[in-house]
Tab-separated table of C-alpha atoms in Angstrom:
chain	number	residue	atom	x	y	z
F	1	MET	CA	104.814	90.126	85.974
F	2	VAL	CA	101.421	90.355	87.578
F	3	ILE	CA	100.970	91.412	91.182
F	4	GLY	CA	98.164	89.452	92.837
F	5	ASN	CA	97.457	91.617	95.848
F	6	ARG	CA	95.046	89.167	97.447
F	7	ALA	CA	95.935	85.930	95.661
F	8	VAL	CA	96.171	83.247	98.317
F	9	THR	CA	99.484	81.572	99.140
F	10	LYS	CA	98.149	78.141	99.991
F	11	PRO	CA	96.198	75.524	97.973
F	12	PHE	CA	92.664	76.730	97.135
F	13	SER	CA	89.363	75.451	95.762
F	14	LEU	CA	89.076	75.341	91.980
F	15	LYS	CA	85.375	76.053	92.426
F	16	ASP	CA	85.999	79.484	93.854
F	17	LEU	CA	88.961	80.979	92.029
F	18	ALA	CA	87.275	84.397	91.949
F	19	GLY	CA	86.245	84.363	95.598
F	20	SER	CA	88.119	82.655	98.409
F	21	ALA	CA	91.250	82.190	96.271
F	22	GLY	CA	91.698	85.976	96.160
F	23	ARG	CA	90.900	86.594	92.490
F	24	MET	CA	93.135	83.792	91.341
F	25	ASP	CA	90.902	83.748	88.243
F	26	ILE	CA	92.574	86.964	87.104
F	27	LEU	CA	96.037	85.431	87.425
F	28	CYS	CA	94.919	82.278	85.579
F	29	ARG	CA	93.675	84.386	82.682
F	30	CYS	CA	96.933	86.321	82.671
F	31	VAL	CA	98.911	83.091	82.372
F	32	ALA	CA	96.706	81.933	79.497
F	33	GLN	CA	97.064	85.202	77.627
F	34	ALA	CA	100.790	85.421	78.240
F	35	LEU	CA	101.537	81.933	76.945
F	36	PHE	CA	98.877	80.723	74.495
F	37	VAL	CA	98.239	81.450	70.853
F	38	SER	CA	95.968	79.493	68.531
F	39	HIS	CA	96.896	75.811	68.768
F	40	GLY	CA	100.118	76.375	70.642
F	41	VAL	CA	102.280	78.028	73.232
F	42	ARG	CA	104.635	80.998	72.953
F	43	ARG	CA	107.897	79.234	73.669
F	44	ASP	CA	109.772	82.498	74.087
F	45	SER	CA	107.462	83.942	76.768
F	46	GLU	CA	107.523	83.710	80.535
F	47	ILE	CA	105.156	85.052	83.142
F	48	TYR	CA	105.817	85.780	86.802
F	49	LEU	CA	103.033	85.927	89.371
F	50	LEU	CA	103.557	87.616	92.713
F	51	LEU	CA	101.093	86.262	95.271
F	52	LEU	CA	100.591	88.574	98.227
F	53	GLY	CA	97.475	87.108	99.856
F	54	GLU	CA	97.155	85.151	103.079
F	55	PRO	CA	98.294	82.983	104.778
F	56	ASP	CA	101.957	82.856	103.750
F	57	PRO	CA	103.023	85.791	101.547
F	58	PRO	CA	105.009	86.593	99.571
F	59	LYS	CA	105.330	83.759	97.079
F	60	ALA	CA	106.333	84.030	93.458
F	61	LEU	CA	105.601	81.738	90.534
F	62	MET	CA	107.624	81.556	87.336
F	63	ILE	CA	105.896	79.929	84.354
F	64	ARG	CA	107.945	79.365	81.205
F	65	GLY	CA	106.282	78.835	77.837
F	66	GLY	CA	109.299	76.936	76.556
F	67	GLU	CA	108.943	74.239	79.197
F	68	VAL	CA	105.272	73.870	80.129
F	69	ARG	CA	103.493	70.606	79.366
F	70	TYR	CA	99.902	69.512	79.886
F	71	MET	CA	98.712	73.088	80.201
F	72	ALA	CA	95.449	74.202	78.602
F	73	PRO	CA	94.233	77.803	78.463
F	74	ASP	CA	91.161	77.370	80.669
F	75	GLU	CA	91.144	78.866	84.153
F	76	ARG	CA	90.478	75.582	85.876
F	77	ASN	CA	93.449	73.849	84.294
F	78	ILE	CA	95.860	76.669	85.057
F	79	GLY	CA	94.374	77.055	88.540
F	80	GLY	CA	95.061	73.382	89.186
F	81	LEU	CA	98.713	73.797	88.212
F	82	ILE	CA	99.095	76.871	90.438
F	83	ARG	CA	97.456	75.031	93.300
F	84	LYS	CA	99.906	72.187	92.890
F	85	ALA	CA	102.839	74.601	93.045
F	86	LEU	CA	101.467	76.079	96.278
F	87	GLN	CA	101.612	72.656	97.923
F	88	LEU	CA	105.424	72.776	97.912
F	89	ASN	CA	107.559	74.107	100.722
F	90	VAL	CA	109.318	77.174	99.394
F	91	GLY	CA	112.729	78.758	99.955
F	92	LYS	CA	114.581	81.649	98.364
F	93	GLU	CA	115.531	79.638	95.273
F	94	TRP	CA	113.133	78.566	92.518
F	95	ARG	CA	111.784	75.084	93.008
F	96	ARG	CA	110.166	73.167	90.156
F	97	SER	CA	106.591	71.998	90.694
F	98	THR	CA	105.466	70.675	87.290
F	99	PRO	CA	107.171	71.150	83.905
F	100	GLY	CA	107.778	74.850	83.366
F	101	ILE	CA	106.261	75.949	86.679
F	102	TYR	CA	108.474	77.083	89.541
F	103	VAL	CA	107.749	78.560	92.960
F	104	ALA	CA	109.881	80.510	95.442
F	105	ARG	CA	109.696	82.774	98.463
F	106	LYS	CA	110.304	86.092	96.727
F	107	GLY	CA	108.829	89.532	97.215
F	108	LEU	CA	108.550	92.316	94.678
F	109	ARG	CA	112.065	93.653	95.160
F	110	ASP	CA	113.625	90.172	95.102
F	111	LEU	CA	111.905	89.459	91.808
F	112	LEU	CA	112.852	92.748	90.216
F	113	ASP	CA	116.458	92.406	91.417
F	114	GLU	CA	116.613	89.060	89.689
F	115	LEU	CA	114.733	89.948	86.516
F	116	SER	CA	116.006	93.427	85.773
F	117	GLY	CA	119.344	91.884	84.775
F	118	ARG	CA	117.843	90.039	81.846
F	119	TYR	CA	114.720	92.044	81.056
F	120	GLU	CA	113.911	95.651	80.306
F	121	VAL	CA	111.368	96.424	83.031
F	122	VAL	CA	108.311	98.276	81.702
F	123	TYR	CA	105.643	99.601	84.019
F	124	LEU	CA	102.129	99.777	82.588
F	125	ARG	CA	100.222	102.849	83.701
F	126	GLU	CA	97.477	104.798	82.033
F	127	ASP	CA	99.450	108.052	81.853
F	128	GLY	CA	102.507	106.447	80.230
F	129	THR	CA	103.927	106.746	76.721
F	130	ASP	CA	101.651	105.225	74.100
F	131	ILE	CA	102.915	101.702	73.383
F	132	ARG	CA	102.325	102.235	69.684
F	133	ASP	CA	105.075	104.859	69.620
F	134	VAL	CA	107.689	102.647	71.244
F	135	ALA	CA	106.717	98.976	70.826
F	136	CYS	CA	109.338	98.310	68.170
F	137	GLU	CA	112.100	99.757	70.342
F	138	LEU	CA	111.451	97.394	73.244
F	139	GLU	CA	114.063	94.696	73.716
F	140	ASN	CA	113.071	91.746	75.835
F	141	PRO	CA	110.518	93.684	77.886
F	142	LEU	CA	109.069	92.565	81.218
F	143	PHE	CA	105.704	94.267	81.703
F	144	VAL	CA	104.675	94.868	85.304
F	145	LEU	CA	100.989	95.202	86.069
F	146	GLY	CA	98.509	94.728	88.886
F	147	ASP	CA	95.317	92.752	89.382
F	148	HIS	CA	91.882	94.277	90.070
F	149	VAL	CA	93.332	96.211	93.011
F	150	GLY	CA	96.052	97.709	90.832
F	151	VAL	CA	99.581	98.357	92.080
F	152	LYS	CA	99.799	99.814	95.585
F	153	ARG	CA	101.630	103.113	96.007
F	154	GLU	CA	104.541	101.565	97.909
F	155	ASP	CA	104.889	98.793	95.351
F	156	GLU	CA	104.760	101.281	92.521
F	157	ALA	CA	107.691	103.156	94.052
F	158	VAL	CA	109.726	99.931	93.985
F	159	VAL	CA	108.728	99.130	90.395
F	160	LEU	CA	109.693	102.633	89.273
F	161	GLU	CA	113.191	102.149	90.709
F	162	TYR	CA	113.694	99.335	88.208
F	163	ALA	CA	111.535	100.417	85.266
F	164	SER	CA	113.180	101.980	82.260
F	165	ARG	CA	109.831	103.038	80.813
F	166	VAL	CA	106.246	103.764	81.796
F	167	ILE	CA	103.897	102.766	79.004
F	168	SER	CA	100.176	103.035	78.386
F	169	LEU	CA	98.269	100.572	76.238
F	170	SER	CA	94.814	101.821	75.521
F	171	PRO	CA	92.653	104.929	75.853
F	172	ILE	CA	90.442	102.976	78.261
F	173	SER	CA	91.222	101.145	81.459
F	174	LEU	CA	91.446	97.391	80.839
F	175	GLN	CA	91.733	94.180	82.799
F	176	ALA	CA	95.201	92.739	83.376
F	177	ASP	CA	94.781	89.846	80.938
F	178	GLN	CA	93.542	92.222	78.248
F	179	CYS	CA	96.680	94.324	78.745
F	180	ILE	CA	98.797	91.221	78.152
F	181	VAL	CA	96.961	90.397	74.918
F	182	ILE	CA	97.548	93.914	73.642
F	183	ALA	CA	101.214	94.036	74.656
F	184	HIS	CA	101.827	90.779	72.767
F	185	TYR	CA	99.841	92.065	69.815
F	186	GLU	CA	101.874	95.238	69.496
F	187	LEU	CA	105.148	93.310	69.803
F	188	ASP	CA	103.966	90.671	67.302
F	189	ARG	CA	103.308	93.420	64.782
F	190	CYS	CA	106.888	94.670	65.167
F	191	ARG	CA	108.285	91.207	64.653
F	192	GLY	CA	105.982	90.467	61.736
F	193	GLY	CA	104.667	87.334	63.355
F	194	SER	CA	107.812	85.252	63.644
F	195	ILE	CA	107.294	83.647	67.008
F	196	SER	CA	108.524	80.282	68.109
F	197	ARG	CA	105.625	78.142	69.201
F	198	ARG	CA	104.664	74.557	69.709
F	199	GLY	CA	101.359	72.696	69.710
F	200	GLU	CA	100.532	71.947	73.304
F	201	GLY	CA	98.176	70.180	75.635
F	202	ARG	CA	94.493	69.881	75.168
F	203	ASN	CA	94.216	72.707	72.688
F	204	PRO	CA	95.078	70.692	69.576
X	1	MET	CA	79.489	86.265	66.962
X	2	VAL	CA	81.417	83.165	67.908
X	3	ILE	CA	80.668	79.791	66.359
X	4	GLY	CA	81.032	77.011	68.922
X	5	ASN	CA	81.286	73.985	66.674
X	6	ARG	CA	81.147	71.465	69.497
X	7	ALA	CA	79.665	73.546	72.302
X	8	VAL	CA	76.965	71.434	73.902
X	9	THR	CA	73.298	72.424	73.701
X	10	LYS	CA	72.192	71.110	77.056
X	11	PRO	CA	73.236	71.958	80.651
X	12	PHE	CA	76.834	70.881	81.383
X	13	SER	CA	79.245	70.438	84.275
X	14	LEU	CA	81.097	73.581	85.362
X	15	LYS	CA	83.999	71.316	86.292
X	16	ASP	CA	84.621	70.298	82.713
X	17	LEU	CA	83.977	73.322	80.521
X	18	ALA	CA	86.969	72.464	78.343
X	19	GLY	CA	86.099	68.788	77.974
X	20	SER	CA	82.609	67.343	77.978
X	21	ALA	CA	81.002	70.785	77.485
X	22	GLY	CA	82.605	70.996	74.023
X	23	ARG	CA	85.139	73.748	74.709
X	24	MET	CA	82.580	75.935	76.395
X	25	ASP	CA	85.609	77.502	78.154
X	26	ILE	CA	86.476	79.241	74.890
X	27	LEU	CA	83.000	80.730	74.601
X	28	CYS	CA	83.069	81.858	78.244
X	29	ARG	CA	86.341	83.681	77.641
X	30	CYS	CA	84.898	85.272	74.524
X	31	VAL	CA	81.949	86.608	76.511
X	32	ALA	CA	84.280	88.022	79.165
X	33	GLN	CA	86.469	89.730	76.612
X	34	ALA	CA	83.547	91.061	74.614
X	35	LEU	CA	81.829	92.647	77.599
X	36	PHE	CA	84.281	93.471	80.389
X	37	VAL	CA	86.755	96.266	80.891
X	38	SER	CA	88.493	97.202	84.126
X	39	HIS	CA	85.854	97.561	86.845
X	40	GLY	CA	82.916	97.543	84.499
X	41	VAL	CA	80.968	96.336	81.514
X	42	ARG	CA	80.835	97.677	77.968
X	43	ARG	CA	77.202	98.734	77.856
X	44	ASP	CA	77.272	99.219	74.100
X	45	SER	CA	78.522	95.707	73.261
X	46	GLU	CA	76.670	92.493	72.550
X	47	ILE	CA	77.952	89.010	71.858
X	48	TYR	CA	76.183	86.163	70.083
X	49	LEU	CA	77.185	82.545	70.603
X	50	LEU	CA	76.156	79.871	68.147
X	51	LEU	CA	76.159	76.462	69.814
X	52	LEU	CA	76.387	73.595	67.358
X	53	GLY	CA	77.225	70.663	69.621
X	54	GLU	CA	75.045	67.770	70.724
X	55	PRO	CA	72.366	66.932	71.705
X	56	ASP	CA	70.046	69.644	70.412
X	57	PRO	CA	71.702	71.998	67.902
X	58	PRO	CA	71.508	74.694	66.799
X	59	LYS	CA	70.968	77.087	69.686
X	60	ALA	CA	71.964	80.709	69.840
X	61	LEU	CA	72.664	82.929	72.807
X	62	MET	CA	72.502	86.724	72.809
X	63	ILE	CA	74.297	88.474	75.678
X	64	ARG	CA	73.886	92.235	75.979
X	65	GLY	CA	76.355	94.329	77.959
X	66	GLY	CA	73.738	96.993	78.559
X	67	GLU	CA	71.476	94.601	80.443
X	68	VAL	CA	73.601	91.969	82.188
X	69	ARG	CA	73.644	91.838	85.973
X	70	TYR	CA	75.527	89.605	88.400
X	71	MET	CA	78.057	88.640	85.756
X	72	ALA	CA	81.741	88.375	86.619
X	73	PRO	CA	84.501	87.794	84.072
X	74	ASP	CA	85.596	84.351	85.300
X	75	GLU	CA	84.798	81.281	83.206
X	76	ARG	CA	82.875	79.547	85.936
X	77	ASN	CA	80.517	82.452	86.489
X	78	ILE	CA	79.808	82.928	82.802
X	79	GLY	CA	79.557	79.164	82.315
X	80	GLY	CA	76.914	79.050	85.040
X	81	LEU	CA	74.838	81.701	83.281
X	82	ILE	CA	75.102	79.891	79.940
X	83	ARG	CA	74.122	76.624	81.602
X	84	LYS	CA	71.069	78.296	83.057
X	85	ALA	CA	70.015	79.565	79.633
X	86	LEU	CA	70.349	76.041	78.230
X	87	GLN	CA	67.783	74.784	80.729
X	88	LEU	CA	65.019	76.694	78.929
X	89	ASN	CA	62.852	75.288	76.175
X	90	VAL	CA	63.669	77.234	73.057
X	91	GLY	CA	61.696	78.416	70.051
X	92	LYS	CA	62.480	80.628	67.081
X	93	GLU	CA	62.147	83.834	69.112
X	94	TRP	CA	64.594	85.060	71.739
X	95	ARG	CA	63.631	84.055	75.245
X	96	ARG	CA	65.148	85.763	78.275
X	97	SER	CA	66.984	83.540	80.761
X	98	THR	CA	68.654	85.947	83.187
X	99	PRO	CA	69.146	89.720	82.806
X	100	GLY	CA	70.794	90.409	79.459
X	101	ILE	CA	70.994	86.735	78.424
X	102	TYR	CA	68.643	85.345	75.778
X	103	VAL	CA	68.408	81.985	74.043
X	104	ALA	CA	66.683	80.857	70.831
X	105	ARG	CA	66.615	78.093	68.262
X	106	LYS	CA	68.592	79.808	65.526
X	107	GLY	CA	71.187	78.557	63.085
X	108	LEU	CA	73.937	80.531	61.407
X	109	ARG	CA	71.767	81.827	58.565
X	110	ASP	CA	68.897	82.766	60.896
X	111	LEU	CA	71.290	84.779	63.040
X	112	LEU	CA	72.948	86.539	60.145
X	113	ASP	CA	69.560	87.300	58.560
X	114	GLU	CA	68.530	88.981	61.765
X	115	LEU	CA	71.790	90.758	62.582
X	116	SER	CA	72.916	91.948	59.176
X	117	GLY	CA	70.110	94.517	59.257
X	118	ARG	CA	71.598	96.376	62.185
X	119	TYR	CA	75.269	95.429	62.017
X	120	GLU	CA	78.032	95.562	59.444
X	121	VAL	CA	79.092	91.915	59.274
X	122	VAL	CA	82.872	91.491	59.347
X	123	TYR	CA	84.495	88.101	58.868
X	124	LEU	CA	87.825	87.594	60.593
X	125	ARG	CA	90.291	85.591	58.522
X	126	GLU	CA	94.041	85.619	58.457
X	127	ASP	CA	94.282	86.666	54.807
X	128	GLY	CA	91.915	89.637	55.195
X	129	THR	CA	92.581	93.375	55.119
X	130	ASP	CA	94.681	94.563	58.051
X	131	ILE	CA	92.307	95.901	60.704
X	132	ARG	CA	94.646	98.793	61.355
X	133	ASP	CA	93.952	100.135	57.882
X	134	VAL	CA	90.187	100.094	58.264
X	135	ALA	CA	89.258	100.081	61.979
X	136	CYS	CA	88.156	103.712	61.996
X	137	GLU	CA	85.863	103.169	59.007
X	138	LEU	CA	83.869	100.404	60.659
X	139	GLU	CA	80.374	101.364	61.740
X	140	ASN	CA	78.678	99.119	64.232
X	141	PRO	CA	80.632	96.026	63.218
X	142	LEU	CA	79.658	92.447	64.054
X	143	PHE	CA	82.788	90.296	63.974
X	144	VAL	CA	82.266	86.645	63.084
X	145	LEU	CA	84.827	84.142	64.250
X	146	GLY	CA	85.167	80.458	65.104
X	147	ASP	CA	86.315	78.485	68.140
X	148	HIS	CA	89.340	76.126	68.195
X	149	VAL	CA	87.919	74.248	65.194
X	150	GLY	CA	87.629	77.471	63.184
X	151	VAL	CA	84.776	78.138	60.765
X	152	LYS	CA	83.798	75.178	58.613
X	153	ARG	CA	83.893	75.617	54.865
X	154	GLU	CA	80.111	75.482	54.439
X	155	ASP	CA	79.597	77.956	57.281
X	156	GLU	CA	82.216	80.261	55.834
X	157	ALA	CA	80.291	80.344	52.559
X	158	VAL	CA	77.196	81.512	54.451
X	159	VAL	CA	79.123	84.149	56.414
X	160	LEU	CA	80.664	85.498	53.213
X	161	GLU	CA	77.190	86.016	51.745
X	162	TYR	CA	76.512	88.511	54.523
X	163	ALA	CA	79.962	89.959	55.232
X	164	SER	CA	80.858	93.351	53.835
X	165	ARG	CA	84.531	92.895	54.753
X	166	VAL	CA	87.114	90.231	55.499
X	167	ILE	CA	89.604	91.495	58.044
X	168	SER	CA	92.784	90.166	59.620
X	169	LEU	CA	93.908	91.128	63.101
X	170	SER	CA	97.426	89.994	63.707
X	171	PRO	CA	100.441	88.538	61.917
X	172	ILE	CA	100.028	85.411	64.024
X	173	SER	CA	97.120	83.065	64.531
X	174	LEU	CA	95.344	83.823	67.814
X	175	GLN	CA	92.641	82.349	70.010
X	176	ALA	CA	89.090	83.631	69.590
X	177	ASP	CA	89.022	85.596	72.836
X	178	GLN	CA	92.329	87.242	71.956
X	179	CYS	CA	90.830	88.335	68.631
X	180	ILE	CA	87.980	89.987	70.503
X	181	VAL	CA	90.359	91.895	72.782
X	182	ILE	CA	92.247	93.189	69.772
X	183	ALA	CA	89.144	94.136	67.803
X	184	HIS	CA	87.893	96.169	70.792
X	185	TYR	CA	91.332	97.695	71.235
X	186	GLU	CA	91.553	98.907	67.661
X	187	LEU	CA	88.015	100.325	67.800
X	188	ASP	CA	88.683	101.978	71.190
X	189	ARG	CA	91.675	103.753	69.682
X	190	CYS	CA	89.476	105.165	66.923
X	191	ARG	CA	86.945	106.430	69.412
X	192	GLY	CA	89.587	107.792	71.764
X	193	GLY	CA	88.283	105.796	74.670
X	194	SER	CA	84.778	107.177	75.025
X	195	ILE	CA	82.850	104.048	75.857
X	196	SER	CA	79.774	103.802	77.990
X	197	ARG	CA	80.372	101.478	80.870
X	198	ARG	CA	79.062	100.629	84.277
X	199	GLY	CA	80.578	99.044	87.391
X	200	GLU	CA	79.217	95.518	87.607
X	201	GLY	CA	79.035	92.394	89.671
X	202	ARG	CA	81.878	90.943	91.620
X	203	ASN	CA	84.558	92.907	89.820
X	204	PRO	CA	84.294	96.052	91.950
């Protein structure tokens, strides 16, 4: 789950993902890194985006690797799919926008209430336990991380209510999408590479 | 060094990086992952792009973390800087386009001739030695990898003439930019996180 502190909650221009869309470029890269491998999609992965920017926060997106179609890993393509989802009227329940992409009116606590039942919530923070010591013990983890702003103190308090672990990834401070690549990488090494994937979209 | 087998060698539309620009989106993501960390740039990193697409191949780009300015990690921003470099007339010698970005008429062998003097050339291939066994032995490595097409057989033969090692990164097949994240990650762990970086551009 990635918290987009300024990510806008209405349709936005694909020409300015990094500006007026509230660093939507970061969230697009996170989706790409969460779901794509070479020539395919991780069918067993999901990513949740929490959009907290103006004008209509909070909104949440759920994107499921096992269901997405017509998605390519470039920012513009993913941005277009997010934009489409933001055109829908939202309520408390997930509503499907395009295959594998759902939107709802959910805040951080709503999302964690829902997800902590089926995921082990892991908070990524630089002073946490080294992932390399615990990666192979993680069962169905949901990693929670922030965008360029990070995770605000009040949001962190909520995440820590639900998190079973606080984990650190790297000796240096990385961008959110880089954290996702590394989390997958460490888990892939535990599993020895047996992921379920499918060739997808424009990336042949 | 990333080989862009179809990456175009003339200015292109920023609206279609993944299509008519010959998967320039992949190269943009590689640049971002090679150079950016959270809130800054890796000053000690460089990336070379080999563009082999129409209409005027080969062209090479050199992008130096220690010199770039006004670069943000989103594909559109990096694509704009690459497009600008492709507007220049090129000769055999590097010519500066914008700060830290250089372009020249160089093919694969020209580049490797030049770079193998100051870098240890490492070829990334899935049947190579596990990076985790050798990361801390690498001195000033230059990783060579391909785009979505991979590295063609005849190009691989050239790379292997110069490469001192063939290394594998992950039990599963990953995208080029993901390989770069992981290579940095393994090297960062060896160095304990002491990289030289600088706050840069739009990523505050």
